[in-house]
Coordinates of C-alpha atoms in Angstrom, one line a residue:
Chain C
M1 CA -0.3 0.0 -0.1
P2 CA 1.3 3.4 -0.8
T3 CA 2.6 6.0 1.3
I4 CA 2.0 9.7 1.2
E5 CA 4.4 12.4 2.4
H6 CA 2.8 15.8 2.9
N7 CA 4.3 18.7 4.8
A8 CA 6.6 16.5 8.1
S9 CA 3.9 13.9 8.0
S10 CA 4.1 10.6 6.2
F11 CA 0.6 8.6 5.8
E12 CA -0.3 5.0 5.1
V13 CA -3.2 5.2 2.5
D14 CA -5.2 2.7 0.2
E15 CA -5.6 2.9 -3.2
D16 CA -8.5 5.2 -2.7
G17 CA -6.5 7.7 -0.7
F18 CA -8.1 6.9 2.7
L19 CA -6.3 6.7 5.8
L20 CA -5.5 2.9 6.6
K21 CA -4.8 4.0 10.4
G22 CA -7.1 6.3 11.9
D23 CA -4.4 7.1 14.6
D24 CA -2.3 8.8 11.4
F25 CA -4.8 11.7 11.3
N26 CA -3.5 15.1 11.9
Q27 CA -3.8 18.7 10.6
D28 CA -1.2 17.7 7.9
W29 CA -3.7 15.0 6.7
V30 CA -6.5 17.6 6.3
Q31 CA -4.5 20.0 4.2
Y32 CA -3.4 17.0 2.2
V33 CA -6.8 15.8 1.5
Q34 CA -8.1 19.6 1.0
S35 CA -5.6 19.5 -2.2
V36 CA -6.6 16.4 -3.7
E37 CA -10.5 17.1 -3.0
G38 CA -10.5 20.5 -4.6
I39 CA -11.8 22.5 -2.0
P40 CA -10.4 26.1 -2.2
E41 CA -10.7 27.2 1.3
L42 CA -10.9 25.3 4.7
T43 CA -13.6 27.0 6.8
D44 CA -15.0 26.3 10.4
E45 CA -18.1 24.9 8.2
H46 CA -15.6 22.0 7.1
K47 CA -13.9 21.7 10.5
K48 CA -17.5 21.2 12.1
V49 CA -18.1 18.4 9.9
I50 CA -15.0 17.0 10.2
D51 CA -15.4 17.3 14.3
A52 CA -18.8 15.4 14.1
L53 CA -17.7 12.6 12.2
Q54 CA -14.5 12.2 14.5
E55 CA -16.9 12.5 17.6
Y56 CA -19.2 9.9 16.5
Y57 CA -16.6 7.7 15.3
K58 CA -15.3 7.7 18.4
K59 CA -18.4 7.3 20.4
N60 CA -20.1 4.5 18.2
G61 CA -17.1 2.9 16.2
I62 CA -19.1 3.8 12.9
A63 CA -19.5 6.6 11.1
P64 CA -22.8 8.4 11.4
M65 CA -26.0 8.0 8.5
V66 CA -26.1 11.2 6.3
R67 CA -29.5 12.0 8.1
I68 CA -27.4 12.2 11.6
L69 CA -24.4 14.1 10.2
S70 CA -27.1 16.7 8.7
K71 CA -28.8 16.9 12.4
T72 CA -25.8 17.2 14.4
T73 CA -24.0 19.5 12.2
G74 CA -27.4 21.7 11.2
F75 CA -26.1 21.3 7.4
P76 CA -28.3 20.0 4.9
L77 CA -27.1 17.3 2.8
K78 CA -26.6 20.2 -0.3
R79 CA -24.5 22.2 2.0
I80 CA -22.2 19.1 2.8
Y81 CA -21.9 18.8 -0.9
E82 CA -21.1 22.3 -1.4
L83 CA -18.5 22.1 1.5
F84 CA -17.0 18.6 0.3
P85 CA -17.9 18.1 -3.8
S86 CA -17.2 14.3 -3.5
G87 CA -20.1 14.0 -0.9
P88 CA -20.1 13.2 3.2
G89 CA -18.4 9.7 2.2
K90 CA -15.8 10.3 -0.4
G91 CA -15.1 13.7 0.8
A92 CA -15.7 14.3 4.4
C93 CA -14.8 10.7 5.9
K94 CA -11.8 10.8 4.1
M95 CA -10.7 14.0 5.7
A96 CA -11.8 13.1 9.0
G97 CA -9.4 10.0 8.8
L98 CA -12.4 7.6 9.2
P99 CA -12.4 3.9 7.4
K100 CA -13.4 3.7 3.5
P101 CA -17.3 3.2 3.4
T102 CA -18.0 -0.2 2.7
G103 CA -21.0 -2.2 1.0
C104 CA -22.5 -1.8 -2.1
V105 CA -21.5 2.0 -2.9
Chain H
M1 CA -13.9 23.3 -22.3
G2 CA -11.8 20.2 -20.7
Y3 CA -12.0 19.6 -17.3
N4 CA -9.6 21.5 -15.0
P5 CA -8.8 19.4 -11.8
E6 CA -7.6 22.8 -10.1
K7 CA -11.4 24.0 -10.4
P8 CA -13.3 20.8 -10.3
M9 CA -16.6 22.6 -10.0
E10 CA -16.1 25.1 -12.8
G11 CA -18.4 24.3 -15.8
R12 CA -19.6 21.4 -14.1
I13 CA -23.0 19.8 -15.4
S14 CA -24.9 17.8 -13.2
D15 CA -28.3 16.3 -12.1
I16 CA -29.1 16.3 -16.3
G17 CA -30.5 12.5 -16.0
P18 CA -30.6 10.3 -19.2
R19 CA -32.0 11.4 -22.6
Y20 CA -35.6 11.4 -23.0
Y21 CA -36.1 7.7 -24.8
E22 CA -38.5 9.2 -27.3
E23 CA -35.6 11.0 -28.8
F24 CA -34.4 7.4 -30.1
H25 CA -37.9 5.8 -31.1
P26 CA -37.6 4.8 -35.0
P27 CA -40.0 6.8 -36.7
V28 CA -42.6 3.9 -37.1
I29 CA -42.7 3.4 -33.3
K30 CA -43.2 6.9 -32.5
A31 CA -45.8 7.2 -35.1
N32 CA -47.8 4.2 -33.7
K33 CA -47.1 4.8 -29.7
G34 CA -49.9 3.6 -27.7
K35 CA -51.7 2.5 -30.9
W36 CA -50.6 -1.1 -30.9
L37 CA -53.2 -3.9 -32.0
W38 CA -51.9 -7.2 -31.6
H39 CA -48.4 -9.1 -32.2
E40 CA -47.3 -12.7 -33.3
I41 CA -43.9 -14.3 -33.4
T42 CA -43.3 -14.9 -37.0
Q43 CA -40.2 -17.3 -36.3
P44 CA -37.9 -17.8 -33.4
G45 CA -36.8 -14.1 -32.7
V46 CA -38.9 -12.3 -35.2
L47 CA -41.9 -10.8 -33.8
M48 CA -44.4 -8.5 -35.9
H49 CA -46.5 -5.7 -34.0
K50 CA -49.5 -4.4 -35.8
S51 CA -50.7 -0.9 -35.6
E52 CA -54.4 0.2 -35.7
T53 CA -53.1 2.6 -38.5
G54 CA -51.9 -0.3 -40.4
D55 CA -48.4 0.0 -39.8
E56 CA -46.3 -3.2 -38.9
V57 CA -42.9 -3.2 -37.3
Y58 CA -40.9 -6.2 -37.2
T59 CA -38.6 -6.7 -34.5
V60 CA -35.5 -9.2 -34.7
R61 CA -33.9 -10.2 -31.5
V62 CA -30.3 -11.5 -31.0
G63 CA -28.2 -12.6 -28.4
C64 CA -25.7 -10.9 -26.6
A65 CA -23.0 -11.6 -24.2
R66 CA -23.8 -8.3 -22.4
L67 CA -20.1 -7.5 -21.2
I68 CA -19.3 -6.1 -25.0
S69 CA -16.5 -4.1 -26.2
I70 CA -17.0 -0.8 -28.1
E71 CA -15.6 -2.6 -31.5
Y72 CA -18.8 -4.7 -30.8
I73 CA -21.4 -1.6 -30.0
R74 CA -19.8 0.0 -33.1
E75 CA -20.6 -3.5 -35.1
V76 CA -24.0 -3.4 -33.7
C77 CA -24.5 0.0 -35.0
D78 CA -23.4 -0.6 -38.3
I79 CA -25.8 -2.9 -39.0
A80 CA -28.6 -0.8 -37.6
D81 CA -27.6 1.9 -39.8
K82 CA -27.9 -0.4 -43.0
H83 CA -31.3 -1.9 -42.1
C84 CA -33.1 0.1 -39.4
D85 CA -32.1 4.2 -39.7
G86 CA -29.8 3.9 -37.2
Y87 CA -32.1 2.5 -34.6
L88 CA -32.1 -0.2 -32.3
R89 CA -32.7 -1.2 -28.7
F90 CA -31.5 -3.5 -25.7
T91 CA -34.3 -5.5 -24.0
T92 CA -34.2 -6.4 -20.3
R93 CA -32.3 -9.3 -20.6
N94 CA -29.5 -8.0 -22.7
N95 CA -30.7 -9.1 -26.2
I96 CA -30.6 -6.4 -29.0
E97 CA -33.5 -5.7 -31.0
F98 CA -33.6 -4.4 -34.7
M99 CA -36.8 -3.0 -35.9
V100 CA -37.9 -2.2 -39.4
D101 CA -41.2 -1.3 -40.6
S102 CA -41.6 -3.9 -43.5
K103 CA -41.6 -7.4 -44.1
D104 CA -39.5 -7.2 -47.0
K105 CA -36.4 -6.0 -44.8
V106 CA -36.4 -8.8 -42.4
Q107 CA -34.7 -11.2 -44.4
P108 CA -32.2 -8.7 -45.8
L109 CA -31.2 -8.3 -42.1
L110 CA -31.4 -11.5 -41.2
D111 CA -28.9 -12.5 -44.1
T112 CA -26.6 -9.8 -42.6
L113 CA -26.6 -11.0 -38.9
A114 CA -26.1 -14.3 -40.3
S115 CA -22.9 -12.9 -42.0
Y116 CA -21.3 -12.4 -39.1
G117 CA -21.0 -16.1 -38.2
N118 CA -22.3 -16.7 -34.6
S119 CA -21.9 -13.3 -33.6
Y120 CA -25.7 -12.5 -33.6
P121 CA -27.8 -15.5 -32.9
V122 CA -31.3 -14.9 -33.9
G123 CA -33.6 -16.0 -31.2
G124 CA -34.6 -15.8 -27.5
T125 CA -38.7 -15.3 -27.9
G126 CA -41.5 -17.4 -26.7
A127 CA -41.2 -20.9 -25.0
G128 CA -37.5 -21.1 -25.1
V129 CA -34.1 -20.2 -23.1
T130 CA -33.6 -16.3 -23.6
N131 CA -30.5 -14.4 -22.1
I132 CA -29.3 -15.4 -19.0
V133 CA -29.5 -12.2 -16.5
H134 CA -26.0 -12.3 -14.9
T135 CA -23.6 -10.3 -12.9
Q136 CA -19.9 -9.4 -12.8
G137 CA -18.1 -12.2 -11.2
W138 CA -14.5 -12.5 -11.4
V139 CA -14.1 -9.7 -14.2
H140 CA -14.9 -6.8 -11.9
C141 CA -16.5 -7.8 -8.5
H142 CA -14.5 -8.5 -5.1
T143 CA -17.1 -10.9 -3.2
P144 CA -17.9 -13.1 -5.7
A145 CA -18.1 -17.0 -5.2
T146 CA -17.9 -17.8 -8.9
D147 CA -17.5 -16.3 -12.2
A148 CA -20.5 -14.9 -14.3
S149 CA -19.7 -14.5 -17.9
G150 CA -17.7 -17.9 -17.8
V151 CA -20.4 -20.1 -16.5
V152 CA -23.2 -18.1 -18.8
K153 CA -21.1 -19.0 -22.0
A154 CA -21.1 -22.7 -21.3
V155 CA -24.4 -23.0 -20.3
M156 CA -25.9 -21.1 -23.0
D157 CA -23.3 -22.8 -25.5
E158 CA -25.4 -26.3 -24.3
L159 CA -28.8 -24.7 -24.2
F160 CA -28.2 -23.0 -27.6
E161 CA -30.9 -24.9 -29.3
Y162 CA -33.4 -23.8 -27.1
F163 CA -32.6 -20.2 -27.8
V164 CA -32.8 -20.7 -31.4
T165 CA -36.3 -22.6 -31.0
M166 CA -39.3 -22.3 -29.5
S167 CA -40.2 -25.8 -28.2
L168 CA -40.5 -25.8 -24.4
P169 CA -43.8 -26.1 -22.5
A170 CA -43.0 -21.9 -21.3
Q171 CA -40.2 -19.8 -21.7
V172 CA -37.2 -20.7 -19.3
R173 CA -35.7 -17.8 -17.8
I174 CA -32.1 -18.6 -16.1
A175 CA -30.3 -16.2 -14.0
L176 CA -27.0 -16.2 -12.4
A177 CA -25.6 -14.2 -9.5
C178 CA -21.9 -14.8 -8.4
C179 CA -22.8 -14.5 -4.5
L180 CA -25.9 -14.7 -2.8
N181 CA -26.3 -10.6 -2.7
M182 CA -28.1 -12.1 -5.9
C183 CA -27.6 -8.9 -8.0
G184 CA -30.4 -9.4 -10.8
A185 CA -32.9 -12.1 -10.8
V186 CA -31.8 -15.5 -9.2
H187 CA -34.5 -15.5 -6.5
A188 CA -37.3 -15.5 -9.0
S189 CA -36.0 -17.1 -12.0
D190 CA -37.2 -20.8 -13.3
I191 CA -33.3 -21.9 -12.9
A192 CA -31.2 -20.2 -11.3
I193 CA -27.4 -20.5 -10.8
L194 CA -26.0 -19.1 -7.6
G195 CA -22.1 -18.7 -6.1
I196 CA -21.9 -19.7 -2.5
H197 CA -19.1 -20.1 0.1
R198 CA -18.7 -22.7 2.5
K199 CA -16.3 -21.7 4.7
P200 CA -16.1 -19.0 7.3
P201 CA -14.5 -15.5 6.9
M202 CA -10.7 -15.4 7.8
I203 CA -10.3 -12.2 10.2
D204 CA -7.2 -10.3 9.5
H205 CA -6.6 -8.9 12.9
S206 CA -3.7 -6.5 12.0
R207 CA -6.0 -4.7 9.5
I208 CA -9.4 -4.5 10.7
T209 CA -9.1 -1.2 13.1
G210 CA -8.3 0.8 10.4
V211 CA -10.3 -0.3 7.7
C212 CA -13.6 -1.6 9.6
E213 CA -16.8 0.1 11.0
I214 CA -16.8 -3.1 13.4
P215 CA -20.3 -2.5 14.9
L216 CA -21.4 -2.6 10.8
A217 CA -19.7 -6.2 10.6
I218 CA -21.5 -7.3 13.6
A219 CA -24.8 -5.9 12.5
A220 CA -24.1 -7.5 8.9
C221 CA -24.4 -10.9 10.0
P222 CA -28.0 -12.5 9.8
T223 CA -27.4 -15.3 12.3
G224 CA -25.9 -13.3 14.7
A225 CA -22.4 -15.1 14.7
I226 CA -20.1 -11.9 15.0
K227 CA -19.1 -10.7 18.5
P228 CA -16.9 -7.8 19.5
A229 CA -13.8 -9.0 20.8
K230 CA -10.5 -7.7 21.9
T231 CA -7.1 -9.2 21.0
E232 CA -3.2 -8.3 20.7
V233 CA -1.5 -7.2 17.8
D234 CA 2.5 -6.3 17.9
G235 CA 1.8 -6.2 21.9
K236 CA -1.0 -3.6 21.6
E237 CA -4.6 -4.6 22.5
I238 CA -6.9 -3.8 19.6
K239 CA -10.7 -4.2 19.0
T240 CA -11.7 -6.8 16.5
V241 CA -14.5 -9.4 16.0
K242 CA -14.6 -13.1 16.9
V243 CA -16.8 -15.5 14.4
N244 CA -19.0 -18.6 16.0
N245 CA -18.0 -20.6 13.0
S246 CA -20.9 -23.1 14.0
R247 CA -23.4 -20.5 13.5
C248 CA -21.8 -19.0 10.5
M249 CA -23.4 -20.2 6.9
F250 CA -20.7 -18.2 4.9
C251 CA -23.0 -15.5 3.2
G252 CA -20.5 -13.3 3.0
N253 CA -22.0 -10.0 4.1
C254 CA -19.7 -9.1 6.9
Y255 CA -16.6 -9.3 3.8
T256 CA -19.0 -6.7 1.9
M257 CA -19.0 -4.5 5.2
C258 CA -15.3 -5.1 6.3
P259 CA -12.5 -5.9 4.0
A260 CA -10.8 -7.4 6.6
M261 CA -13.0 -10.4 6.7
P262 CA -12.5 -12.3 3.3
L263 CA -14.0 -15.6 2.9
A264 CA -13.4 -16.7 -0.9
D265 CA -11.8 -20.0 -1.2
P266 CA -11.3 -22.2 -4.2
D267 CA -11.9 -25.6 -2.8
G268 CA -15.1 -24.0 -0.8
D269 CA -16.7 -22.0 -3.1
G270 CA -18.9 -23.4 -5.8
I271 CA -22.2 -23.0 -7.4
A272 CA -25.9 -24.0 -5.9
I273 CA -29.0 -24.6 -8.3
L274 CA -32.3 -23.2 -7.4
V275 CA -35.2 -23.5 -9.5
G276 CA -39.0 -22.7 -9.8
G277 CA -39.2 -18.9 -9.5
K278 CA -41.2 -16.5 -12.0
I279 CA -42.2 -12.6 -11.8
S280 CA -45.2 -12.7 -13.8
N281 CA -48.6 -13.0 -12.4
A282 CA -49.9 -15.4 -15.5
R283 CA -51.8 -17.8 -14.2
T284 CA -50.1 -18.3 -10.9
M285 CA -49.0 -15.7 -8.7
P286 CA -45.0 -14.9 -9.0
S287 CA -42.7 -16.9 -6.7
F288 CA -39.3 -17.2 -5.3
S289 CA -36.6 -20.0 -6.6
K290 CA -36.2 -22.9 -4.0
M291 CA -32.8 -24.4 -3.7
V292 CA -32.5 -27.8 -5.4
I293 CA -29.0 -28.4 -5.4
P294 CA -26.8 -27.3 -2.6
W295 CA -23.5 -27.3 -4.4
L296 CA -21.3 -28.0 -7.5
P297 CA -17.5 -27.3 -7.7
N298 CA -16.2 -24.3 -9.6
T299 CA -14.6 -26.3 -12.6
P300 CA -13.5 -23.1 -14.8
P301 CA -13.5 -22.8 -17.9
R302 CA -16.8 -24.8 -18.8
W303 CA -18.2 -26.0 -15.3
P304 CA -19.4 -29.2 -16.6
E305 CA -21.2 -30.3 -13.6
V306 CA -23.3 -27.0 -13.5
V307 CA -24.1 -27.3 -17.1
G308 CA -25.2 -30.9 -16.8
A309 CA -27.4 -29.9 -13.7
V310 CA -28.8 -27.3 -15.7
K311 CA -29.4 -29.2 -19.1
K312 CA -30.7 -32.2 -17.0
I313 CA -33.6 -29.9 -15.4
V314 CA -34.4 -28.0 -18.8
E315 CA -34.9 -31.5 -20.6
T316 CA -37.0 -33.1 -17.9
Y317 CA -39.2 -30.6 -17.4
A318 CA -39.6 -30.1 -21.2
A319 CA -40.4 -33.8 -21.5
D320 CA -42.9 -33.6 -18.6
A321 CA -44.6 -30.3 -18.4
K322 CA -47.6 -29.4 -19.7
K323 CA -48.2 -26.3 -22.1
Y324 CA -47.7 -22.8 -20.6
E325 CA -46.7 -24.6 -17.3
R326 CA -43.2 -22.5 -16.0
V327 CA -40.9 -25.0 -14.0
G328 CA -42.0 -23.6 -10.9
D329 CA -45.4 -24.5 -11.8
W330 CA -44.6 -28.0 -12.8
A331 CA -42.6 -28.8 -9.8
E332 CA -45.9 -27.4 -7.7
R333 CA -48.1 -29.9 -9.8
I334 CA -46.1 -32.9 -9.4
G335 CA -44.9 -32.2 -6.1
W336 CA -41.4 -31.1 -5.3
E337 CA -40.5 -35.3 -4.5
K338 CA -41.4 -36.1 -7.8
F339 CA -39.4 -33.0 -9.3
F340 CA -36.2 -34.7 -7.4
E341 CA -37.0 -38.0 -8.5
K342 CA -37.5 -37.2 -12.0
C343 CA -34.8 -34.7 -12.4
E344 CA -32.5 -37.4 -10.6
I345 CA -31.3 -34.9 -8.1
P346 CA -30.6 -36.4 -4.6
F347 CA -32.5 -34.4 -1.9
T348 CA -30.3 -33.4 1.1
D349 CA -30.9 -31.6 4.2
K350 CA -29.3 -28.6 2.7
S351 CA -32.5 -28.3 0.7
I352 CA -34.5 -28.3 4.4
D353 CA -35.2 -24.5 5.5
D354 CA -33.9 -23.6 8.8
Y355 CA -34.0 -19.9 8.4
R356 CA -36.2 -18.0 11.0
L357 CA -39.4 -18.7 9.0
A358 CA -38.7 -22.2 7.9
Y359 CA -41.8 -23.9 9.6
D360 CA -43.7 -22.8 6.7
T361 CA -41.9 -24.6 3.9
W362 CA -42.0 -28.1 6.1
R363 CA -44.9 -30.4 5.1
T364 CA -47.7 -30.4 7.6
S365 CA -50.0 -32.9 5.7
T366 CA -50.1 -36.9 5.0
Q367 CA -50.3 -35.9 1.3
F368 CA -47.1 -37.0 -0.3
K369 CA -45.9 -39.2 -3.2
Y370 CA -43.4 -42.1 -2.3
T371 CA -40.2 -41.2 -4.2
N372 CA -36.7 -42.9 -4.8
A373 CA -34.9 -39.0 -4.7
I374 CA -34.2 -39.5 -0.7
K375 CA -31.1 -41.9 -0.8

């Protein structure tokens, strides 16, 4: 599996660019994902989504369902797509360092 | 304007949906939409629809491998350009239909199709075996227990005469799914070919924490065989799962949710055969297919065991069923014990339902026929 160097950090990722070890997450990772996801500027709203994802994941061991993410952040799905053009799974979860979404996706 | 990876949202077009289907209607279809009076099958693979305006449209149906190259599609387009003013369609079973608006144009079209050798077999209409609805298999999927294209080719080669003729009591729908996600139609087909596993998943403890949402893997199990557990990897305690192997029935759902629980196994994996499903409401209600052969080995490239089993069922059905009877109707009428006997399929405990609502599938009656199917 490839390793990605960004700033001072290195990350082990899978072929879709998701972190293989959630522990590797840090601000360098956020900046790296921002650069590959085509997000022009990181705002507090991005931060709020990432924090909500990480908090939910730490507490429950799974990524939240889309409705729950919308409810806890107060952002409708449309807004989440505006923040993360690839969507809550491929965009936000990747940036938050959560495991890659599975199932018939 | 080309795509600019620096500004991915610039000039982006989205949510436009598919093209409106009427844009692609041949003129005769457009002119007679909603005005059809009757149709007939003039020969295997050729249909004629008569409109109240007097117009006729002749449809020539040809078999297709479903998994096809762009060169093949271009060839199909060439045929459509030559005979059908550039129009064609694909059916819900992935056959191709060429339409012409007069009888004189049918034979030249058939001649052109024949000039490509066996590439465009005409058939798939009426009481025969039409195309096999199938899935990805080893070509593209990561959860299959068998291949799709390979098995389908092997089976259709053997049943080809039923594709180009209409000699059966009713149409026989064959479907294949390479795992029991059952993408497609296997759960409601006359004969269904289904990839199955026979071994529990292997758990990759060193990866599981990073790549799995463990509660999802636990919730994915239909029998409650997966439990959360802790184990030590490189001297560090990590969260993982434990599988109760005696409760596992190898469905592979946990692998779908969790990449660290693979279960594919070359010797364990194979094919189950199900029969008797249908989706139409004609005469009898739609029904699910039932499992009659629990396991046949994966024997690429020609799967002789599977092909033999399917052929035996089709031939027995063809010889024994009444006109218009689907495979399931026939089996229900003669009784499943007679189905097993006539098809010479040994009945095993694997065919006895033991999942939750199983009771209703057992026989709560003294009505039965003596049979030699149970050895």
